[in-house]
Short mmCIF file of C-alpha atoms in Angstrom, two decimals:
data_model
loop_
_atom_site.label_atom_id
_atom_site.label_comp_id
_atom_site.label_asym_id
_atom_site.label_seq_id
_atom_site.Cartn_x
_atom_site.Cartn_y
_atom_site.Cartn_z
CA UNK A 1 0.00 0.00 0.00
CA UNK A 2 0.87 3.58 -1.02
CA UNK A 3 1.10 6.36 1.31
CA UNK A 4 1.28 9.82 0.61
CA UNK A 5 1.78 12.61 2.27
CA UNK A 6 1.05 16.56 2.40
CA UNK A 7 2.38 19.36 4.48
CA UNK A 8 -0.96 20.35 5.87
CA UNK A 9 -4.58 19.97 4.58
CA UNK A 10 -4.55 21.64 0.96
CA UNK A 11 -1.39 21.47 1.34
CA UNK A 12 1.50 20.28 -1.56
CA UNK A 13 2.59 16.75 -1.88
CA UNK A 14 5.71 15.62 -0.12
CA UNK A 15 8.32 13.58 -0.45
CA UNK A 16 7.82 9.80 0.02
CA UNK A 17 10.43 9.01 2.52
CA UNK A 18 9.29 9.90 5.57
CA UNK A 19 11.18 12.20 8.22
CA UNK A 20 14.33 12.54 5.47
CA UNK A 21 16.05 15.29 5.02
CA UNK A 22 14.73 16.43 1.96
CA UNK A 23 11.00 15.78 3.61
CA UNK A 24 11.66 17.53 6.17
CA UNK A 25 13.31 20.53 4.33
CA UNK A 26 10.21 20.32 1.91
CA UNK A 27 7.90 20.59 4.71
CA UNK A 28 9.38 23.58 6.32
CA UNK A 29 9.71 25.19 2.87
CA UNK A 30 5.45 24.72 2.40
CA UNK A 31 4.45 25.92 5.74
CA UNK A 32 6.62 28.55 5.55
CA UNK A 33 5.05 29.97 2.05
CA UNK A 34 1.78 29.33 3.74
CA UNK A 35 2.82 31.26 6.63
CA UNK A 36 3.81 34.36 4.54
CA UNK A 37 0.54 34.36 2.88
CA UNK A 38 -1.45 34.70 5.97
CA UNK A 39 0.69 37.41 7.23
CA UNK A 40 1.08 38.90 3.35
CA UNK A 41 -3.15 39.62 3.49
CA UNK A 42 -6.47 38.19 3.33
CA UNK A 43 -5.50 35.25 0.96
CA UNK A 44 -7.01 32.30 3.22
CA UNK A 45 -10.16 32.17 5.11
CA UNK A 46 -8.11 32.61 8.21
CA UNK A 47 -7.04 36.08 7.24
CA UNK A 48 -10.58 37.28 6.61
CA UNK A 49 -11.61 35.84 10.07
CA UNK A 50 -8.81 37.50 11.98
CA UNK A 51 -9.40 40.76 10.49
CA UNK A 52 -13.00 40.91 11.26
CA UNK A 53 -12.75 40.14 14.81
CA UNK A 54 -10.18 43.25 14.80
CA UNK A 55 -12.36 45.30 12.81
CA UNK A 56 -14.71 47.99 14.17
CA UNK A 57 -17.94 45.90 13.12
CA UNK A 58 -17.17 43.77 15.46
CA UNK A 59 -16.08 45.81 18.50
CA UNK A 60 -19.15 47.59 18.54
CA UNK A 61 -21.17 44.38 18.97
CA UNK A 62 -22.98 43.99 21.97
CA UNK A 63 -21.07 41.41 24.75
CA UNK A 64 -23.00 38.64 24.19
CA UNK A 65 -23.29 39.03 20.52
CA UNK A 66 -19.66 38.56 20.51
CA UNK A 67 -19.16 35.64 22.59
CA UNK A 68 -21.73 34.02 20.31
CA UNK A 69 -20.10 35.21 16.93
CA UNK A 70 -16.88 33.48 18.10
CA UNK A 71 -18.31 30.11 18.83
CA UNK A 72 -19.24 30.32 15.39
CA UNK A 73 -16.01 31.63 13.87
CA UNK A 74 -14.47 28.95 15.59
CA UNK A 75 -16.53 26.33 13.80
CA UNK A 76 -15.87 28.27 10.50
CA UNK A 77 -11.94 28.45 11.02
CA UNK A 78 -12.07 24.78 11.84
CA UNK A 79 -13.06 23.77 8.90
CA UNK A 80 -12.03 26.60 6.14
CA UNK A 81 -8.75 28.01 7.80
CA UNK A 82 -6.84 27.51 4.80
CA UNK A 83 -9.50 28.12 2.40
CA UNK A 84 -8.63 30.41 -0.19
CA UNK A 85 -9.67 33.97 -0.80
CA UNK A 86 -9.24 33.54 -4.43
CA UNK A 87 -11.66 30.65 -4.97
CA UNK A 88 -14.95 33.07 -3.45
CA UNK A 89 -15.87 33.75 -6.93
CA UNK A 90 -16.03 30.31 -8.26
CA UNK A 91 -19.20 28.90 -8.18
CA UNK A 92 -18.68 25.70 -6.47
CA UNK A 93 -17.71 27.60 -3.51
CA UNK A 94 -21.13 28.25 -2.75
CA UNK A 95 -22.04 24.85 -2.86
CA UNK A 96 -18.87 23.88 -0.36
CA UNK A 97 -20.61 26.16 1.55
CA UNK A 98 -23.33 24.82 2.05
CA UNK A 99 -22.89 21.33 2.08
CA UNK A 100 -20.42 22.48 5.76
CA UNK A 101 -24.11 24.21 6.50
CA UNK A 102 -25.67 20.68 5.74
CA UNK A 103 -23.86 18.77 7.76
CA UNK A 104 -24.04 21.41 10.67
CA UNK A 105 -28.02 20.80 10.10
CA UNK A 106 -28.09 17.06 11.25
CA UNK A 107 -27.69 17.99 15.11
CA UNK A 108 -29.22 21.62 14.70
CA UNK A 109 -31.29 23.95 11.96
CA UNK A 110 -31.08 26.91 14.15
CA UNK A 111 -27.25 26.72 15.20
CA UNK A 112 -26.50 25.58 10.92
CA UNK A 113 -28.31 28.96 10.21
CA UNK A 114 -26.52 30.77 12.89
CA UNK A 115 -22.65 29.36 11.50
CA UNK A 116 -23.48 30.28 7.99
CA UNK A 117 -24.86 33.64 9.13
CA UNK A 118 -21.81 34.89 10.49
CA UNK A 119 -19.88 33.19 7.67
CA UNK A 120 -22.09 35.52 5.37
CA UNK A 121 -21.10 38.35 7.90
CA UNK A 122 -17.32 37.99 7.58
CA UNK A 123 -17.67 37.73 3.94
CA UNK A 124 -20.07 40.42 2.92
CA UNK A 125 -17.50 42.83 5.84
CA UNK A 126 -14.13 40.68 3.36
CA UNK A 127 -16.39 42.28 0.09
CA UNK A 128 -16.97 45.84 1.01
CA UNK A 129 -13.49 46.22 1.41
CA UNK A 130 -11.96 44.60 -1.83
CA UNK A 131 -10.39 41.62 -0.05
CA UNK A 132 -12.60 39.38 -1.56
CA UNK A 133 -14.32 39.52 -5.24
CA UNK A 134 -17.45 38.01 -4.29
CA UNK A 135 -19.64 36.75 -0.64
CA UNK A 136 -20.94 33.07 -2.04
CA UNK A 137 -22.69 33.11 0.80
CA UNK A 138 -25.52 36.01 0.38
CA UNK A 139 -28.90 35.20 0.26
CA UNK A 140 -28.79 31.95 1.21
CA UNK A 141 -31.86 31.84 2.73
CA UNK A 142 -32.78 29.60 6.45
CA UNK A 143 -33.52 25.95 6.86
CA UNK A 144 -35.03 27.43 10.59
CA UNK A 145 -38.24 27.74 10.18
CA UNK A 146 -39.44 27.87 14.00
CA UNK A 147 -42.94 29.09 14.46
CA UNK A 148 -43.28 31.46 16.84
CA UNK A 149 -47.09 32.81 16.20
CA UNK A 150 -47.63 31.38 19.85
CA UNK A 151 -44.99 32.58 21.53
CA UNK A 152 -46.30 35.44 23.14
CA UNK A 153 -47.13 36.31 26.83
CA UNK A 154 -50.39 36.17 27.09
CA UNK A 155 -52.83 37.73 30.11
CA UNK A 156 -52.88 34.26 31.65
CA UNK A 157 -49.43 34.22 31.43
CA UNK A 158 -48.47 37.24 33.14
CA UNK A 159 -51.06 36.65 36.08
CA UNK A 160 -49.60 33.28 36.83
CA UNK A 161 -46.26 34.85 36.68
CA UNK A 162 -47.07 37.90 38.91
CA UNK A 163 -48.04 35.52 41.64
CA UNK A 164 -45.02 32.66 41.04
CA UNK A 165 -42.17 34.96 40.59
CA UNK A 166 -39.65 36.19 43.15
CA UNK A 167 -40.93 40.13 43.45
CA UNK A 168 -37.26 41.68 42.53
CA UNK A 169 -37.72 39.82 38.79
CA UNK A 170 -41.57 41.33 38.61
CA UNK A 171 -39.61 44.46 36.75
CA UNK A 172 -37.78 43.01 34.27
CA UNK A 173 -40.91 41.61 33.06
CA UNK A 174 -43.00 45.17 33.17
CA UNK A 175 -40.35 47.09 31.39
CA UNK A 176 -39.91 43.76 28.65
CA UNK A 177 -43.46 44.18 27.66
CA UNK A 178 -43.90 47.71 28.52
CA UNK A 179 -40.74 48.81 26.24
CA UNK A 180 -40.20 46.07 23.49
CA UNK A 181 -36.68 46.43 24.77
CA UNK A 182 -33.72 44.12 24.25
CA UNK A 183 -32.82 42.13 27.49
CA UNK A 184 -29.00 42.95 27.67
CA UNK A 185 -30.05 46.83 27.00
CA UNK A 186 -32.85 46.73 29.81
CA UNK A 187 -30.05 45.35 32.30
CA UNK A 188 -27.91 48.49 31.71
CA UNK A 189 -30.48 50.56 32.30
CA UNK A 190 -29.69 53.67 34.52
CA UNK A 191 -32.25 55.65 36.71
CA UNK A 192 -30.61 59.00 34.26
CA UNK A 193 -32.13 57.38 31.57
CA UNK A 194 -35.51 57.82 33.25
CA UNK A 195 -37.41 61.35 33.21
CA UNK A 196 -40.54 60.09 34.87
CA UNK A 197 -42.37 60.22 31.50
CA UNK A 198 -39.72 58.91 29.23
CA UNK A 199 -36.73 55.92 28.87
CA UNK A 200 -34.24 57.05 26.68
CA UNK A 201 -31.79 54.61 25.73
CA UNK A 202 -29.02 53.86 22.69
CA UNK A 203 -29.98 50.18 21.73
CA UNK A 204 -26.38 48.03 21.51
CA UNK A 205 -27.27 45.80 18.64
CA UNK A 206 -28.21 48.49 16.33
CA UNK A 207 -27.01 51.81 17.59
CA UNK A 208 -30.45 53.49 17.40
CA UNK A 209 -31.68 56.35 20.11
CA UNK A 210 -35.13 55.58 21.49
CA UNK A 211 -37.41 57.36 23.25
CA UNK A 212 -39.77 55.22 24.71
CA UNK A 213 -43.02 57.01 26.31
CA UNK A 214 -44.06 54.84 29.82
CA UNK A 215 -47.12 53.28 30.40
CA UNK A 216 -48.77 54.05 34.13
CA UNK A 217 -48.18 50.41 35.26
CA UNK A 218 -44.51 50.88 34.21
CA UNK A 219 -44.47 54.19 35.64
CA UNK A 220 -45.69 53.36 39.04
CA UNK A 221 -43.20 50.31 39.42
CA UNK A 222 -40.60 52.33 38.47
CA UNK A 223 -41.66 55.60 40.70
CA UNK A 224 -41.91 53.41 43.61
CA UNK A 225 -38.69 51.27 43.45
CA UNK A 226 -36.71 54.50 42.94
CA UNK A 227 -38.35 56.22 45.86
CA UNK A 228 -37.15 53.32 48.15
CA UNK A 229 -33.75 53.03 46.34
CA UNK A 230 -30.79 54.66 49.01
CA UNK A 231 -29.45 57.78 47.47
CA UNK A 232 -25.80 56.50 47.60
CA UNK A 233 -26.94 52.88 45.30
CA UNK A 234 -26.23 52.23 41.96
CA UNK A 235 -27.50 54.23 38.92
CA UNK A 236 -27.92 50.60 37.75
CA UNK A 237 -32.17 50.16 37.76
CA UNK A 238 -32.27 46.09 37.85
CA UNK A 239 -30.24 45.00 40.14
CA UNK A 240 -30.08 40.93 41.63
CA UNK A 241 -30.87 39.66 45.21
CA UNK A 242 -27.28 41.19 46.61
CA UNK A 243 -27.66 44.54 45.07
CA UNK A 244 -25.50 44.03 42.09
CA UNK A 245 -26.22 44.74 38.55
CA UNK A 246 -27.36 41.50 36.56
CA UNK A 247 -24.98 39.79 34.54
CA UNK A 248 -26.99 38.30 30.80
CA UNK A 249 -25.81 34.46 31.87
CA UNK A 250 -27.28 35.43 35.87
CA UNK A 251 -30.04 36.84 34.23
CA UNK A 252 -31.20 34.78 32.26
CA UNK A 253 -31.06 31.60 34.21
CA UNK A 254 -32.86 32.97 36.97
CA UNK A 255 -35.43 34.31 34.67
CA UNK A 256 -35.57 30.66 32.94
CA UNK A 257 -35.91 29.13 36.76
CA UNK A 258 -38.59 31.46 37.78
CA UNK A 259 -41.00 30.76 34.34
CA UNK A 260 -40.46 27.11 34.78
CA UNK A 261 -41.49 27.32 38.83
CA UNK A 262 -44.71 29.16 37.89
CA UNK A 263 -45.53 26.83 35.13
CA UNK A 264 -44.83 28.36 31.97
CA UNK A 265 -43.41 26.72 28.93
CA UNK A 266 -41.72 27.80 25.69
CA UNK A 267 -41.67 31.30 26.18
CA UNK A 268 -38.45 33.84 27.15
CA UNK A 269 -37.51 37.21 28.09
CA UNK A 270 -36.59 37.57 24.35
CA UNK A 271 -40.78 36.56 23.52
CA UNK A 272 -41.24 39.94 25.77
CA UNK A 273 -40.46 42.08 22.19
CA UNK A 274 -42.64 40.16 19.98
CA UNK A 275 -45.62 40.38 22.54
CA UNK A 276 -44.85 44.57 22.66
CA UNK A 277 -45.29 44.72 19.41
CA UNK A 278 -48.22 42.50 19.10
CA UNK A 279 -49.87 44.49 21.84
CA UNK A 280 -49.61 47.64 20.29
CA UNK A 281 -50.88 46.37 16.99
CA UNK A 282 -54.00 45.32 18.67
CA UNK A 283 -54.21 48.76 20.19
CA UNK A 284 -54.20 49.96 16.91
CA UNK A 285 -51.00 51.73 16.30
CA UNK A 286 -49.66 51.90 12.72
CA UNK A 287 -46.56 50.14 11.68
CA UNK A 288 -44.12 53.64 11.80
CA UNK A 289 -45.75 54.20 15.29
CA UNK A 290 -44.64 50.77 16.72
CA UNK A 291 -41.11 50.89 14.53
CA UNK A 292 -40.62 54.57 16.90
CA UNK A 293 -41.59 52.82 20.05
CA UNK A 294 -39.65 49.48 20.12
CA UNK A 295 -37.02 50.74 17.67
CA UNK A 296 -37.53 47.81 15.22
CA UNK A 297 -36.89 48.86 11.93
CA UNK A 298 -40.50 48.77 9.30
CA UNK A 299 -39.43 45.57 7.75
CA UNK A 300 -39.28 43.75 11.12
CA UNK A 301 -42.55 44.85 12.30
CA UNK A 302 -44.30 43.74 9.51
CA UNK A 303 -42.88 40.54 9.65
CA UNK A 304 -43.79 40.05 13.12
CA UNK A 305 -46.51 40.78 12.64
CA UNK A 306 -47.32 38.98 9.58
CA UNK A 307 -45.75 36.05 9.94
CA UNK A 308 -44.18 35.21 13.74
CA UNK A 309 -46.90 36.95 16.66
CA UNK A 310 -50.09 38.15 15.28
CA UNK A 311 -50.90 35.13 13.24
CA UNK A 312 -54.37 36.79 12.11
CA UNK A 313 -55.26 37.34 15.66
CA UNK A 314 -59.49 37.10 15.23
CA UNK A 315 -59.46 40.34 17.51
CA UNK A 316 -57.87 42.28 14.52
CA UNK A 317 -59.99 40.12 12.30
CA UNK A 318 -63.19 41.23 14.34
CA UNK A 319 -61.77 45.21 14.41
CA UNK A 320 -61.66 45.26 10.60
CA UNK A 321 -64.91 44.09 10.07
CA UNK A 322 -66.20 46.35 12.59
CA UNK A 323 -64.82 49.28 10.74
CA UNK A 324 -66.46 48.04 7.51
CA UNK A 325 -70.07 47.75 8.97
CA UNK A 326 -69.73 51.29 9.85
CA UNK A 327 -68.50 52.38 6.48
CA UNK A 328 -71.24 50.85 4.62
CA UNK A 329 -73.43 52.09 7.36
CA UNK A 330 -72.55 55.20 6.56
CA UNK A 331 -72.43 54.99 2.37
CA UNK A 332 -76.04 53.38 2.61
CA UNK A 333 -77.28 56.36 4.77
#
């Protein structure tokens, strides 16, 4: 039996004999040309990785954003280190792609879209600045296709929460469905960012300035809670059981602990934005009103709406034809 053997995956053929001189100078002489190719520029996969994680993209990425986007680079560089830069604009690539996306599928949909999401990310940030000639990976559409037209808190939902919870996570809740808010920027909110009328906050994901106008249940919480608060504690608004401001991971499995005790399944802080919107869809606000509330841009509203919350809720259902009776009331009169 024949055995051959390369200086590293990709790699170039060496010489048969095993550990001789000449295999061993061959060797050296291959990594190092790979070597001064990643250092040269963004001619492997590595390259384009690297850079992006150095890049200002990616240091204005929320925490926990970033700790998730590396789990997935990690899986990417695993695989695709050595791929080259030069090859993005042959077709196949596409399909290598997403046969690693495949494969990625057969323990989970959701985490397979996630990997080949941030792959598309690295590339399309690799395209805009001329280090690559194409991103084989844009609109590659999901194989996710959760339905999430349930997953909203519902009245009977909140009740048996109010009376299972521990009282110092009955906030978090109120200002989730009371703002639309993202969890991490809700946990870094500051008693300065509250007027008494108003929460004004820069969202971390996106960057955007909302001002968010507070509801009278909201209000009163948070009127209360500050009038007990000692002068000299932190500016921090949510704080834990020892007085310290949440961290996402302490956060979120207490939150997860506390749903589960009062009986309440398949639903997370995260379901809190969804239901905000929902809510003030069925109060009748407009799409532009909601986007200026919550911060979402148009498109997402209407696609939560359309497609993940609302789920042709009969109450909107029973509005519009409401609104029709009195129209022709009025034409026939």
């Amino acid at each position: 039996m024949q055995i051959y053997y390369y200086a590293f995956k990709g790699g170039p053929r060496l010489p048969d004999e095993y550990g001789t001189t000449a295999f061993i100078a061959a060797f050296v002489a291959a990594t190092e040309v790979r070597d001064r190719k990643m250092a040269a520029g963004p001619e492997v996969m590595l390259s384009l990785l690297n850079g992006y994680q150095k890049s200002a993209e990616f240091a204005v990425l929320a925490d926990r954003t970033k700790s998730d986007y590396i789990k997935q680079i990690k899986k990417i560089e695993e695989r695709f280190r050595d791929f080259p830069t030069s090859a993005m604009s042959d077709k196949r690539t596409r399909g290598i792609f997403k046969s690693w996306r495949d494969e990625l599928a057969k323990k989970s949909l959701r985490q397979a879209d996630y990997a080949f999401t941030v792959l598309a990310r690295v590339l399309s940030w690799s395209l805009d600045r001329g280090m690559i000639d194409a991103n084989p990976c844009e609109k590659s559409g999901r194989l996710y296709r959760g339905e999430r037209s349930e997953s909203i808190w519902t009245i009977d939902h909140e009740a048996a929460y109010w009376t299972g919870a521990p009282a110092h996570l009955h906030l978090p809740l109120l200002l989730g469905l009371w703002t639309g808010q993202r969890e991490g920027d809700l946990l870094k909110l500051r008693w300065s960012d509250y007027d008494g009328t108003h929460i004004r906050l820069r969202q971390s994901k996106t960057g955007k300035r909302v001002t968010i106008p507070v509801g009278k249940p909201l209000r009163l919480a948070l009127d209360s809670l500050r009038a007990e608060r000692k002068p000299k504690e932190l500016d921090v608004i949510l704080l834990n059981t020892r007085g310290k401001p949440w961290t996402g991971n302490g956060f979120s499995s207490s939150f997860r602990k506390a749903t589960s005790h009062c009986g309440i399944e398949g639903l997370t802080f995260h379901d809190t934005r969804g239901t905000a919107v929902t809510r003030l869809a069925l109060a009748g606000a407009s799409v532009p009103q909601i986007a200026t509330f919550t911060g979402h841009s148009l498109k997402d509203v209407e696609a939560i709406l359309e497609v993940h919350y609302l789920n042709r809720d009969p109450r909107m259902a029973e509005d519009a034809l409401t609104k029709l009776e009195a129209r022709v009331a009025v034409t026939a009169s």
